[in-house]
Amino acid sequence: MRSLEEVQATLEIAKLKEEDLLPTVQCLSFGDNVSSADYCLMELDETLCKHIEAGESLVIRGDKEERAVLCSSNKTYDLKIADTSNLLLFVPGGRTPDQLTDNQDSFHVVHTQVWGFCNSYWELRKQRPKLKKLKKLLMENPYEGPALGGQEENTENRYTMEDLLERIQASEEELKTHMETIHACQIEGYWRVLDFDYEMKLLGYVSQLVDSESWSFNKVSLQTSLEELGPLEPREMIEHCLNCYGKRYTENGEVFYALHEDKVCWGLALMLLQNVVKFNLKEFQYVWQQSVPEGMSTRLDQLKGVALVDRTSHPETISLLRVEDLPEDTVERFNHLFSLREKWTEDDITPYIQDLCGEKQTTGALLTKYARSSVQNGIKVFNSRRPVAT
């Protein structure tokens, strides 16, 4: 423990004047058995600091083979170790100058103990949640409808929300939002995605009912739908289908759904493209329009990010290419896209890279970094910056 006299002698050697310093001198000493392995330090931004101060928690997520991420209730952060040449001391009793409320005019010494030290700290960077694994897990056992008489339902590979939060590198809010995107639902306490053919079967029933009842697709009665289709499929599945493809509202105490034109057209297009490599574009557009409820209009821009039109082939074709099936890593994504097509227009490639954009980042910035532009027949196109193996 240093005495006041020793402190004053040190100041004299350093040629520092007492009147230029605060009157409180904090002397640091290391406690017994202090080790650099006792603590890890993490640098938090203002948002995360407020999150912790409000009593919320931060969770590190990832399987053993994955790079760990940190999740708050609504954001995901990459964890990276940052080394520093300065020794970082963990001093719980230490006070910064703005925390000192000394009323004393004379010099005095306060002894503070160092609890730990580090030469590195965890640095956080906000990143996109890693959600591709969610669909992969849920597709291990998709829901195909109620088990037929005498058959037992497969109870393996089913996941609760807690199970998924343990496995998926995303915040709870991001996970739940993506659940809605992939049309997942909770069945007997487990989160499931519907088998694609079963989902299309449900949508087909709803579409046929709308046509047979001569309803406006903006006013589909929940009660009548459940009464008419209930004998064919479980009522909760009919309602789930309406929630996926429509917007719920109440009028005079009765629940209705306004079917979302783009979503219904999108779903029925997927059904047509699901089992073909390529589809003649004109033939596809005719069949597609005939398959949707009366009053709805199909448009190719409804299929951005799920289908790709080839204007260079004769005749022109359309094929299934879903952004959710592409690699999550940015470099791998671009390599995969350029292996499918050597040159892309900006309109064609944008739906397949939009989800890669970070905060305040544009698709134009991504293309500048990962692609090379040129002009072909008066149209700006993009190709790979490096040779791509096909």
PDB file of N, CA, C and O in Angstrom, residues 77-152:
ATOM      1  N   TYR A  77     -24.978 -10.135 -33.449  1.00  0.00           N
ATOM      2  CA  TYR A  77     -23.667  -9.495 -33.569  1.00  0.00           C
ATOM      3  C   TYR A  77     -22.577 -10.550 -33.765  1.00  0.00           C
ATOM      4  O   TYR A  77     -22.590 -11.600 -33.115  1.00  0.00           O
ATOM      5  N   ASP A  78     -21.627 -10.227 -34.640  1.00  0.00           N
ATOM      6  CA  ASP A  78     -20.453 -11.069 -34.816  1.00  0.00           C
ATOM      7  C   ASP A  78     -19.483 -10.800 -33.671  1.00  0.00           C
ATOM      8  O   ASP A  78     -19.305  -9.653 -33.245  1.00  0.00           O
ATOM      9  N   LEU A  79     -18.880 -11.869 -33.131  1.00  0.00           N
ATOM     10  CA  LEU A  79     -17.911 -11.748 -32.044  1.00  0.00           C
ATOM     11  C   LEU A  79     -16.505 -11.884 -32.619  1.00  0.00           C
ATOM     12  O   LEU A  79     -16.186 -12.873 -33.271  1.00  0.00           O
ATOM     13  N   LYS A  80     -15.670 -10.881 -32.367  1.00  0.00           N
ATOM     14  CA  LYS A  80     -14.309 -10.922 -32.880  1.00  0.00           C
ATOM     15  C   LYS A  80     -13.347 -10.467 -31.799  1.00  0.00           C
ATOM     16  O   LYS A  80     -13.583  -9.464 -31.122  1.00  0.00           O
ATOM     17  N   ILE A  81     -12.251 -11.207 -31.613  1.00  0.00           N
ATOM     18  CA  ILE A  81     -11.258 -10.832 -30.605  1.00  0.00           C
ATOM     19  C   ILE A  81     -10.367  -9.735 -31.169  1.00  0.00           C
ATOM     20  O   ILE A  81      -9.803  -9.864 -32.255  1.00  0.00           O
ATOM     21  N   ALA A  82     -10.270  -8.632 -30.429  1.00  0.00           N
ATOM     22  CA  ALA A  82      -9.400  -7.524 -30.817  1.00  0.00           C
ATOM     23  C   ALA A  82      -8.246  -7.451 -29.822  1.00  0.00           C
ATOM     24  O   ALA A  82      -8.458  -7.342 -28.614  1.00  0.00           O
ATOM     25  N   ASP A  83      -7.019  -7.573 -30.316  1.00  0.00           N
ATOM     26  CA  ASP A  83      -5.835  -7.480 -29.452  1.00  0.00           C
ATOM     27  C   ASP A  83      -5.447  -6.022 -29.266  1.00  0.00           C
ATOM     28  O   ASP A  83      -5.690  -5.181 -30.128  1.00  0.00           O
ATOM     29  N   THR A  84      -4.847  -5.728 -28.125  1.00  0.00           N
ATOM     30  CA  THR A  84      -4.385  -4.372 -27.847  1.00  0.00           C
ATOM     31  C   THR A  84      -3.001  -4.427 -27.217  1.00  0.00           C
ATOM     32  O   THR A  84      -2.688  -5.360 -26.462  1.00  0.00           O
ATOM     33  N   SER A  85      -2.164  -3.453 -27.547  1.00  0.00           N
ATOM     34  CA  SER A  85      -0.816  -3.417 -26.961  1.00  0.00           C
ATOM     35  C   SER A  85      -0.848  -2.909 -25.523  1.00  0.00           C
ATOM     36  O   SER A  85       0.107  -3.084 -24.768  1.00  0.00           O
ATOM     37  N   ASN A  86      -1.955  -2.281 -25.151  1.00  0.00           N
ATOM     38  CA  ASN A  86      -2.100  -1.801 -23.777  1.00  0.00           C
ATOM     39  C   ASN A  86      -2.694  -2.886 -22.889  1.00  0.00           C
ATOM     40  O   ASN A  86      -3.525  -3.683 -23.332  1.00  0.00           O
ATOM     41  N   LEU A  87      -2.264  -2.918 -21.655  1.00  0.00           N
ATOM     42  CA  LEU A  87      -2.826  -3.872 -20.699  1.00  0.00           C
ATOM     43  C   LEU A  87      -4.140  -3.311 -20.171  1.00  0.00           C
ATOM     44  O   LEU A  87      -4.183  -2.192 -19.653  1.00  0.00           O
ATOM     45  N   LEU A  88      -5.216  -4.068 -20.322  1.00  0.00           N
ATOM     46  CA  LEU A  88      -6.541  -3.645 -19.848  1.00  0.00           C
ATOM     47  C   LEU A  88      -6.760  -4.216 -18.457  1.00  0.00           C
ATOM     48  O   LEU A  88      -6.679  -5.430 -18.246  1.00  0.00           O
ATOM     49  N   LEU A  89      -7.025  -3.348 -17.502  1.00  0.00           N
ATOM     50  CA  LEU A  89      -7.215  -3.767 -16.111  1.00  0.00           C
ATOM     51  C   LEU A  89      -8.691  -3.751 -15.744  1.00  0.00           C
ATOM     52  O   LEU A  89      -9.425  -2.821 -16.105  1.00  0.00           O
ATOM     53  N   PHE A  90      -9.119  -4.770 -15.031  1.00  0.00           N
ATOM     54  CA  PHE A  90     -10.494  -4.855 -14.551  1.00  0.00           C
ATOM     55  C   PHE A  90     -10.495  -4.359 -13.108  1.00  0.00           C
ATOM     56  O   PHE A  90     -10.015  -5.041 -12.199  1.00  0.00           O
ATOM     57  N   VAL A  91     -11.047  -3.138 -12.912  1.00  0.00           N
ATOM     58  CA  VAL A  91     -10.988  -2.482 -11.599  1.00  0.00           C
ATOM     59  C   VAL A  91     -12.403  -2.103 -11.182  1.00  0.00           C
ATOM     60  O   VAL A  91     -12.869  -0.977 -11.438  1.00  0.00           O
ATOM     61  N   PRO A  92     -13.141  -3.028 -10.556  1.00  0.00           N
ATOM     62  CA  PRO A  92     -14.543  -2.737 -10.179  1.00  0.00           C
ATOM     63  C   PRO A  92     -14.693  -1.519  -9.271  1.00  0.00           C
ATOM     64  O   PRO A  92     -15.673  -0.792  -9.340  1.00  0.00           O
ATOM     65  N   GLY A  93     -13.705  -1.271  -8.406  1.00  0.00           N
ATOM     66  CA  GLY A  93     -13.817  -0.142  -7.476  1.00  0.00           C
ATOM     67  C   GLY A  93     -13.255   1.148  -8.014  1.00  0.00           C
ATOM     68  O   GLY A  93     -13.284   2.174  -7.326  1.00  0.00           O
ATOM     69  N   GLY A  94     -12.725   1.122  -9.232  1.00  0.00           N
ATOM     70  CA  GLY A  94     -12.130   2.314  -9.798  1.00  0.00           C
ATOM     71  C   GLY A  94     -13.181   3.336 -10.199  1.00  0.00           C
ATOM     72  O   GLY A  94     -14.320   2.987 -10.522  1.00  0.00           O
ATOM     73  N   ARG A  95     -12.790   4.615 -10.161  1.00  0.00           N
ATOM     74  CA  ARG A  95     -13.724   5.672 -10.529  1.00  0.00           C
ATOM     75  C   ARG A  95     -13.071   6.600 -11.544  1.00  0.00           C
ATOM     76  O   ARG A  95     -11.888   6.914 -11.446  1.00  0.00           O
ATOM     77  N   THR A  96     -13.866   7.026 -12.531  1.00  0.00           N
ATOM     78  CA  THR A  96     -13.386   7.981 -13.526  1.00  0.00           C
ATOM     79  C   THR A  96     -13.486   9.387 -12.945  1.00  0.00           C
ATOM     80  O   THR A  96     -14.219   9.611 -11.969  1.00  0.00           O
ATOM     81  N   PRO A  97     -12.765  10.348 -13.529  1.00  0.00           N
ATOM     82  CA  PRO A  97     -12.789  11.720 -12.968  1.00  0.00           C
ATOM     83  C   PRO A  97     -14.181  12.292 -12.787  1.00  0.00           C
ATOM     84  O   PRO A  97     -14.451  12.977 -11.793  1.00  0.00           O
ATOM     85  N   ASP A  98     -15.097  12.011 -13.714  1.00  0.00           N
ATOM     86  CA  ASP A  98     -16.451  12.572 -13.592  1.00  0.00           C
ATOM     87  C   ASP A  98     -17.253  11.910 -12.478  1.00  0.00           C
ATOM     88  O   ASP A  98     -18.323  12.399 -12.093  1.00  0.00           O
ATOM     89  N   GLN A  99     -16.747  10.760 -11.975  1.00  0.00           N
ATOM     90  CA  GLN A  99     -17.445  10.087 -10.867  1.00  0.00           C
ATOM     91  C   GLN A  99     -16.924  10.519  -9.500  1.00  0.00           C
ATOM     92  O   GLN A  99     -17.482  10.140  -8.483  1.00  0.00           O
ATOM     93  N   LEU A 100     -15.832  11.244  -9.494  1.00  0.00           N
ATOM     94  CA  LEU A 100     -15.260  11.700  -8.226  1.00  0.00           C
ATOM     95  C   LEU A 100     -15.989  12.951  -7.745  1.00  0.00           C
ATOM     96  O   LEU A 100     -16.101  13.932  -8.470  1.00  0.00           O
ATOM     97  N   THR A 101     -16.485  12.901  -6.530  1.00  0.00           N
ATOM     98  CA  THR A 101     -17.232  14.048  -5.970  1.00  0.00           C
ATOM     99  C   THR A 101     -16.516  14.558  -4.722  1.00  0.00           C
ATOM    100  O   THR A 101     -17.097  14.666  -3.640  1.00  0.00           O
ATOM    101  N   ASP A 102     -15.219  14.791  -4.892  1.00  0.00           N
ATOM    102  CA  ASP A 102     -14.410  15.224  -3.736  1.00  0.00           C
ATOM    103  C   ASP A 102     -14.714  16.663  -3.347  1.00  0.00           C
ATOM    104  O   ASP A 102     -14.803  17.541  -4.194  1.00  0.00           O
ATOM    105  N   ASN A 103     -14.833  16.847  -2.055  1.00  0.00           N
ATOM    106  CA  ASN A 103     -14.952  18.205  -1.528  1.00  0.00           C
ATOM    107  C   ASN A 103     -13.678  18.587  -0.775  1.00  0.00           C
ATOM    108  O   ASN A 103     -13.584  19.662  -0.184  1.00  0.00           O
ATOM    109  N   GLN A 104     -12.717  17.654  -0.779  1.00  0.00           N
ATOM    110  CA  GLN A 104     -11.488  17.902  -0.032  1.00  0.00           C
ATOM    111  C   GLN A 104     -10.515  18.699  -0.898  1.00  0.00           C
ATOM    112  O   GLN A 104     -10.380  18.466  -2.083  1.00  0.00           O
ATOM    113  N   ASP A 105      -9.832  19.615  -0.260  1.00  0.00           N
ATOM    114  CA  ASP A 105      -8.842  20.418  -0.971  1.00  0.00           C
ATOM    115  C   ASP A 105      -7.472  19.759  -0.930  1.00  0.00           C
ATOM    116  O   ASP A 105      -6.632  19.984  -1.795  1.00  0.00           O
ATOM    117  N   SER A 106      -7.225  18.953   0.107  1.00  0.00           N
ATOM    118  CA  SER A 106      -5.899  18.348   0.274  1.00  0.00           C
ATOM    119  C   SER A 106      -5.787  17.024  -0.469  1.00  0.00           C
ATOM    120  O   SER A 106      -6.781  16.348  -0.742  1.00  0.00           O
ATOM    121  N   PHE A 107      -4.558  16.688  -0.803  1.00  0.00           N
ATOM    122  CA  PHE A 107      -4.276  15.429  -1.481  1.00  0.00           C
ATOM    123  C   PHE A 107      -4.603  14.260  -0.555  1.00  0.00           C
ATOM    124  O   PHE A 107      -4.289  14.298   0.639  1.00  0.00           O
ATOM    125  N   HIS A 108      -5.224  13.207  -1.087  1.00  0.00           N
ATOM    126  CA  HIS A 108      -5.451  12.006  -0.294  1.00  0.00           C
ATOM    127  C   HIS A 108      -5.410  10.775  -1.207  1.00  0.00           C
ATOM    128  O   HIS A 108      -5.613  10.875  -2.416  1.00  0.00           O
ATOM    129  N   VAL A 109      -5.169   9.612  -0.626  1.00  0.00           N
ATOM    130  CA  VAL A 109      -4.968   8.373  -1.387  1.00  0.00           C
ATOM    131  C   VAL A 109      -6.129   7.414  -1.165  1.00  0.00           C
ATOM    132  O   VAL A 109      -6.575   7.227  -0.025  1.00  0.00           O
ATOM    133  N   VAL A 110      -6.615   6.833  -2.267  1.00  0.00           N
ATOM    134  CA  VAL A 110      -7.636   5.784  -2.207  1.00  0.00           C
ATOM    135  C   VAL A 110      -7.021   4.521  -2.798  1.00  0.00           C
ATOM    136  O   VAL A 110      -6.444   4.554  -3.891  1.00  0.00           O
ATOM    137  N   HIS A 111      -7.113   3.424  -2.091  1.00  0.00           N
ATOM    138  CA  HIS A 111      -6.523   2.159  -2.562  1.00  0.00           C
ATOM    139  C   HIS A 111      -7.590   1.315  -3.270  1.00  0.00           C
ATOM    140  O   HIS A 111      -8.660   1.068  -2.722  1.00  0.00           O
ATOM    141  N   THR A 112      -7.313   0.909  -4.477  1.00  0.00           N
ATOM    142  CA  THR A 112      -8.250   0.138  -5.302  1.00  0.00           C
ATOM    143  C   THR A 112      -7.563  -1.125  -5.804  1.00  0.00           C
ATOM    144  O   THR A 112      -6.394  -1.080  -6.217  1.00  0.00           O
ATOM    145  N   GLN A 113      -8.286  -2.228  -5.768  1.00  0.00           N
ATOM    146  CA  GLN A 113      -7.683  -3.510  -6.144  1.00  0.00           C
ATOM    147  C   GLN A 113      -8.055  -3.920  -7.569  1.00  0.00           C
ATOM    148  O   GLN A 113      -9.197  -3.765  -7.993  1.00  0.00           O
ATOM    149  N   VAL A 114      -7.055  -4.426  -8.296  1.00  0.00           N
ATOM    150  CA  VAL A 114      -7.258  -4.956  -9.650  1.00  0.00           C
ATOM    151  C   VAL A 114      -7.723  -6.399  -9.538  1.00  0.00           C
ATOM    152  O   VAL A 114      -7.074  -7.216  -8.889  1.00  0.00           O
ATOM    153  N   TRP A 115      -8.860  -6.690 -10.179  1.00  0.00           N
ATOM    154  CA  TRP A 115      -9.410  -8.051 -10.103  1.00  0.00           C
ATOM    155  C   TRP A 115      -8.930  -8.943 -11.244  1.00  0.00           C
ATOM    156  O   TRP A 115      -8.991 -10.158 -11.149  1.00  0.00           O
ATOM    157  N   GLY A 116      -8.542  -8.330 -12.347  1.00  0.00           N
ATOM    158  CA  GLY A 116      -8.108  -9.138 -13.494  1.00  0.00           C
ATOM    159  C   GLY A 116      -7.502  -8.240 -14.563  1.00  0.00           C
ATOM    160  O   GLY A 116      -7.562  -7.012 -14.468  1.00  0.00           O
ATOM    161  N   PHE A 117      -6.911  -8.854 -15.581  1.00  0.00           N
ATOM    162  CA  PHE A 117      -6.322  -8.063 -16.665  1.00  0.00           C
ATOM    163  C   PHE A 117      -6.382  -8.844 -17.970  1.00  0.00           C
ATOM    164  O   PHE A 117      -6.484 -10.075 -17.981  1.00  0.00           O
ATOM    165  N   CYS A 118      -6.345  -8.102 -19.086  1.00  0.00           N
ATOM    166  CA  CYS A 118      -6.434  -8.716 -20.417  1.00  0.00           C
ATOM    167  C   CYS A 118      -5.583  -7.933 -21.406  1.00  0.00           C
ATOM    168  O   CYS A 118      -5.347  -6.734 -21.234  1.00  0.00           O
ATOM    169  N   ASN A 119      -5.149  -8.627 -22.450  1.00  0.00           N
ATOM    170  CA  ASN A 119      -4.484  -7.977 -23.580  1.00  0.00           C
ATOM    171  C   ASN A 119      -5.376  -7.980 -24.825  1.00  0.00           C
ATOM    172  O   ASN A 119      -4.922  -7.635 -25.912  1.00  0.00           O
ATOM    173  N   SER A 120      -6.635  -8.382 -24.630  1.00  0.00           N
ATOM    174  CA  SER A 120      -7.582  -8.419 -25.755  1.00  0.00           C
ATOM    175  C   SER A 120      -8.996  -8.252 -25.212  1.00  0.00           C
ATOM    176  O   SER A 120      -9.232  -8.341 -24.004  1.00  0.00           O
ATOM    177  N   TYR A 121      -9.921  -7.993 -26.121  1.00  0.00           N
ATOM    178  CA  TYR A 121     -11.322  -7.863 -25.719  1.00  0.00           C
ATOM    179  C   TYR A 121     -12.207  -8.289 -26.884  1.00  0.00           C
ATOM    180  O   TYR A 121     -11.767  -8.370 -28.029  1.00  0.00           O
ATOM    181  N   TRP A 122     -13.451  -8.581 -26.592  1.00  0.00           N
ATOM    182  CA  TRP A 122     -14.415  -8.968 -27.636  1.00  0.00           C
ATOM    183  C   TRP A 122     -14.992  -7.710 -28.281  1.00  0.00           C
ATOM    184  O   TRP A 122     -15.502  -6.828 -27.600  1.00  0.00           O
ATOM    185  N   GLU A 123     -14.891  -7.666 -29.585  1.00  0.00           N
ATOM    186  CA  GLU A 123     -15.424  -6.548 -30.356  1.00  0.00           C
ATOM    187  C   GLU A 123     -16.686  -7.035 -31.074  1.00  0.00           C
ATOM    188  O   GLU A 123     -16.690  -8.125 -31.651  1.00  0.00           O
ATOM    189  N   LEU A 124     -17.742  -6.254 -31.044  1.00  0.00           N
ATOM    190  CA  LEU A 124     -19.021  -6.661 -31.631  1.00  0.00           C
ATOM    191  C   LEU A 124     -19.308  -5.886 -32.907  1.00  0.00           C
ATOM    192  O   LEU A 124     -19.093  -4.673 -32.964  1.00  0.00           O
ATOM    193  N   ARG A 125     -19.782  -6.609 -33.919  1.00  0.00           N
ATOM    194  CA  ARG A 125     -20.224  -5.961 -35.149  1.00  0.00           C
ATOM    195  C   ARG A 125     -21.579  -6.535 -35.536  1.00  0.00           C
ATOM    196  O   ARG A 125     -21.751  -7.755 -35.609  1.00  0.00           O
ATOM    197  N   LYS A 126     -22.529  -5.642 -35.770  1.00  0.00           N
ATOM    198  CA  LYS A 126     -23.871  -6.087 -36.132  1.00  0.00           C
ATOM    199  C   LYS A 126     -23.808  -6.864 -37.445  1.00  0.00           C
ATOM    200  O   LYS A 126     -23.119  -6.477 -38.383  1.00  0.00           O
ATOM    201  N   GLN A 127     -24.509  -7.986 -37.513  1.00  0.00           N
ATOM    202  CA  GLN A 127     -24.484  -8.792 -38.725  1.00  0.00           C
ATOM    203  C   GLN A 127     -25.862  -9.387 -39.005  1.00  0.00           C
ATOM    204  O   GLN A 127     -26.770  -9.355 -38.169  1.00  0.00           O
ATOM    205  N   ARG A 128     -26.015  -9.920 -40.199  1.00  0.00           N
ATOM    206  CA  ARG A 128     -27.265 -10.569 -40.576  1.00  0.00           C
ATOM    207  C   ARG A 128     -27.422 -11.860 -39.774  1.00  0.00           C
ATOM    208  O   ARG A 128     -26.447 -12.582 -39.561  1.00  0.00           O
ATOM    209  N   PRO A 129     -28.634 -12.171 -39.332  1.00  0.00           N
ATOM    210  CA  PRO A 129     -28.841 -13.454 -38.650  1.00  0.00           C
ATOM    211  C   PRO A 129     -28.623 -14.603 -39.628  1.00  0.00           C
ATOM    212  O   PRO A 129     -28.867 -14.465 -40.831  1.00  0.00           O
ATOM    213  N   LYS A 130     -28.161 -15.730 -39.124  1.00  0.00           N
ATOM    214  CA  LYS A 130     -27.912 -16.903 -39.971  1.00  0.00           C
ATOM    215  C   LYS A 130     -29.129 -17.824 -39.889  1.00  0.00           C
ATOM    216  O   LYS A 130     -29.238 -18.660 -38.993  1.00  0.00           O
ATOM    217  N   LEU A 131     -30.024 -17.634 -40.854  1.00  0.00           N
ATOM    218  CA  LEU A 131     -31.345 -18.271 -40.762  1.00  0.00           C
ATOM    219  C   LEU A 131     -31.548 -19.450 -41.714  1.00  0.00           C
ATOM    220  O   LEU A 131     -32.570 -20.119 -41.653  1.00  0.00           O
ATOM    221  N   LYS A 132     -30.597 -19.680 -42.596  1.00  0.00           N
ATOM    222  CA  LYS A 132     -30.775 -20.768 -43.562  1.00  0.00           C
ATOM    223  C   LYS A 132     -30.917 -22.117 -42.848  1.00  0.00           C
ATOM    224  O   LYS A 132     -31.653 -22.994 -43.282  1.00  0.00           O
ATOM    225  N   LYS A 133     -30.224 -22.256 -41.740  1.00  0.00           N
ATOM    226  CA  LYS A 133     -30.263 -23.500 -40.973  1.00  0.00           C
ATOM    227  C   LYS A 133     -31.653 -23.787 -40.422  1.00  0.00           C
ATOM    228  O   LYS A 133     -32.029 -24.958 -40.231  1.00  0.00           O
ATOM    229  N   LEU A 134     -32.443 -22.729 -40.173  1.00  0.00           N
ATOM    230  CA  LEU A 134     -33.793 -22.908 -39.631  1.00  0.00           C
ATOM    231  C   LEU A 134     -34.647 -23.747 -40.574  1.00  0.00           C
ATOM    232  O   LEU A 134     -35.281 -24.725 -40.161  1.00  0.00           O
ATOM    233  N   LYS A 135     -34.680 -23.358 -41.847  1.00  0.00           N
ATOM    234  CA  LYS A 135     -35.479 -24.107 -42.825  1.00  0.00           C
ATOM    235  C   LYS A 135     -34.968 -25.542 -42.945  1.00  0.00           C
ATOM    236  O   LYS A 135     -35.751 -26.490 -43.051  1.00  0.00           O
ATOM    237  N   LYS A 136     -33.642 -25.699 -42.900  1.00  0.00           N
ATOM    238  CA  LYS A 136     -33.047 -27.032 -43.013  1.00  0.00           C
ATOM    239  C   LYS A 136     -33.499 -27.931 -41.870  1.00  0.00           C
ATOM    240  O   LYS A 136     -33.866 -29.096 -42.081  1.00  0.00           O
ATOM    241  N   LEU A 137     -33.496 -27.404 -40.646  1.00  0.00           N
ATOM    242  CA  LEU A 137     -33.924 -28.193 -39.487  1.00  0.00           C
ATOM    243  C   LEU A 137     -35.406 -28.552 -39.581  1.00  0.00           C
ATOM    244  O   LEU A 137     -35.805 -29.700 -39.347  1.00  0.00           O
ATOM    245  N   LEU A 138     -36.238 -27.561 -39.922  1.00  0.00           N
ATOM    246  CA  LEU A 138     -37.677 -27.806 -39.956  1.00  0.00           C
ATOM    247  C   LEU A 138     -38.072 -28.732 -41.114  1.00  0.00           C
ATOM    248  O   LEU A 138     -39.083 -29.434 -41.036  1.00  0.00           O
ATOM    249  N   MET A 139     -37.258 -28.751 -42.175  1.00  0.00           N
ATOM    250  CA  MET A 139     -37.558 -29.625 -43.307  1.00  0.00           C
ATOM    251  C   MET A 139     -37.164 -31.074 -43.039  1.00  0.00           C
ATOM    252  O   MET A 139     -37.442 -31.957 -43.855  1.00  0.00           O
ATOM    253  N   GLU A 140     -36.536 -31.332 -41.894  1.00  0.00           N
ATOM    254  CA  GLU A 140     -36.234 -32.721 -41.533  1.00  0.00           C
ATOM    255  C   GLU A 140     -37.520 -33.513 -41.308  1.00  0.00           C
ATOM    256  O   GLU A 140     -37.558 -34.723 -41.503  1.00  0.00           O
ATOM    257  N   ASN A 141     -38.560 -32.808 -40.886  1.00  0.00           N
ATOM    258  CA  ASN A 141     -39.843 -33.468 -40.640  1.00  0.00           C
ATOM    259  C   ASN A 141     -40.979 -32.494 -40.933  1.00  0.00           C
ATOM    260  O   ASN A 141     -41.644 -32.005 -40.022  1.00  0.00           O
ATOM    261  N   PRO A 142     -41.220 -32.196 -42.214  1.00  0.00           N
ATOM    262  CA  PRO A 142     -42.300 -31.255 -42.551  1.00  0.00           C
ATOM    263  C   PRO A 142     -43.665 -31.870 -42.258  1.00  0.00           C
ATOM    264  O   PRO A 142     -43.841 -33.097 -42.297  1.00  0.00           O
ATOM    265  N   TYR A 143     -44.625 -31.009 -41.977  1.00  0.00           N
ATOM    266  CA  TYR A 143     -45.975 -31.483 -41.662  1.00  0.00           C
ATOM    267  C   TYR A 143     -46.740 -31.747 -42.958  1.00  0.00           C
ATOM    268  O   TYR A 143     -46.884 -30.859 -43.801  1.00  0.00           O
ATOM    269  N   GLU A 144     -47.209 -32.966 -43.114  1.00  0.00           N
ATOM    270  CA  GLU A 144     -47.889 -33.382 -44.341  1.00  0.00           C
ATOM    271  C   GLU A 144     -49.390 -33.554 -44.160  1.00  0.00           C
ATOM    272  O   GLU A 144     -50.065 -34.142 -44.997  1.00  0.00           O
ATOM    273  N   GLY A 145     -49.897 -33.041 -43.028  1.00  0.00           N
ATOM    274  CA  GLY A 145     -51.317 -33.203 -42.746  1.00  0.00           C
ATOM    275  C   GLY A 145     -51.541 -34.260 -41.695  1.00  0.00           C
ATOM    276  O   GLY A 145     -50.612 -34.972 -41.293  1.00  0.00           O
ATOM    277  N   PRO A 146     -52.772 -34.396 -41.221  1.00  0.00           N
ATOM    278  CA  PRO A 146     -53.060 -35.393 -40.189  1.00  0.00           C
ATOM    279  C   PRO A 146     -52.778 -36.800 -40.685  1.00  0.00           C
ATOM    280  O   PRO A 146     -52.970 -37.104 -41.863  1.00  0.00           O
ATOM    281  N   ALA A 147     -52.300 -37.643 -39.773  1.00  0.00           N
ATOM    282  CA  ALA A 147     -52.006 -39.031 -40.128  1.00  0.00           C
ATOM    283  C   ALA A 147     -53.286 -39.748 -40.539  1.00  0.00           C
ATOM    284  O   ALA A 147     -54.349 -39.574 -39.917  1.00  0.00           O
ATOM    285  N   LEU A 148     -53.179 -40.518 -41.591  1.00  0.00           N
ATOM    286  CA  LEU A 148     -54.337 -41.277 -42.054  1.00  0.00           C
ATOM    287  C   LEU A 148     -54.620 -42.435 -41.111  1.00  0.00           C
ATOM    288  O   LEU A 148     -53.764 -42.838 -40.316  1.00  0.00           O
ATOM    289  N   GLY A 149     -55.821 -42.982 -41.200  1.00  0.00           N
ATOM    290  CA  GLY A 149     -56.246 -44.045 -40.289  1.00  0.00           C
ATOM    291  C   GLY A 149     -55.241 -45.174 -40.180  1.00  0.00           C
ATOM    292  O   GLY A 149     -54.815 -45.739 -41.183  1.00  0.00           O
ATOM    293  N   GLY A 150     -54.843 -45.473 -38.941  1.00  0.00           N
ATOM    294  CA  GLY A 150     -53.929 -46.577 -38.719  1.00  0.00           C
ATOM    295  C   GLY A 150     -52.457 -46.191 -38.794  1.00  0.00           C
ATOM    296  O   GLY A 150     -51.600 -46.941 -38.318  1.00  0.00           O
ATOM    297  N   GLN A 151     -52.158 -45.035 -39.374  1.00  0.00           N
ATOM    298  CA  GLN A 151     -50.764 -44.607 -39.491  1.00  0.00           C
ATOM    299  C   GLN A 151     -50.359 -43.770 -38.285  1.00  0.00           C
ATOM    300  O   GLN A 151     -51.164 -43.052 -37.709  1.00  0.00           O
ATOM    301  N   GLU A 152     -49.093 -43.904 -37.906  1.00  0.00           N
ATOM    302  CA  GLU A 152     -48.567 -43.086 -36.807  1.00  0.00           C
ATOM    303  C   GLU A 152     -47.730 -41.954 -37.374  1.00  0.00           C
ATOM    304  O   GLU A 152     -46.955 -42.142 -38.302  1.00  0.00           O
TER     305      GLU A 152
END
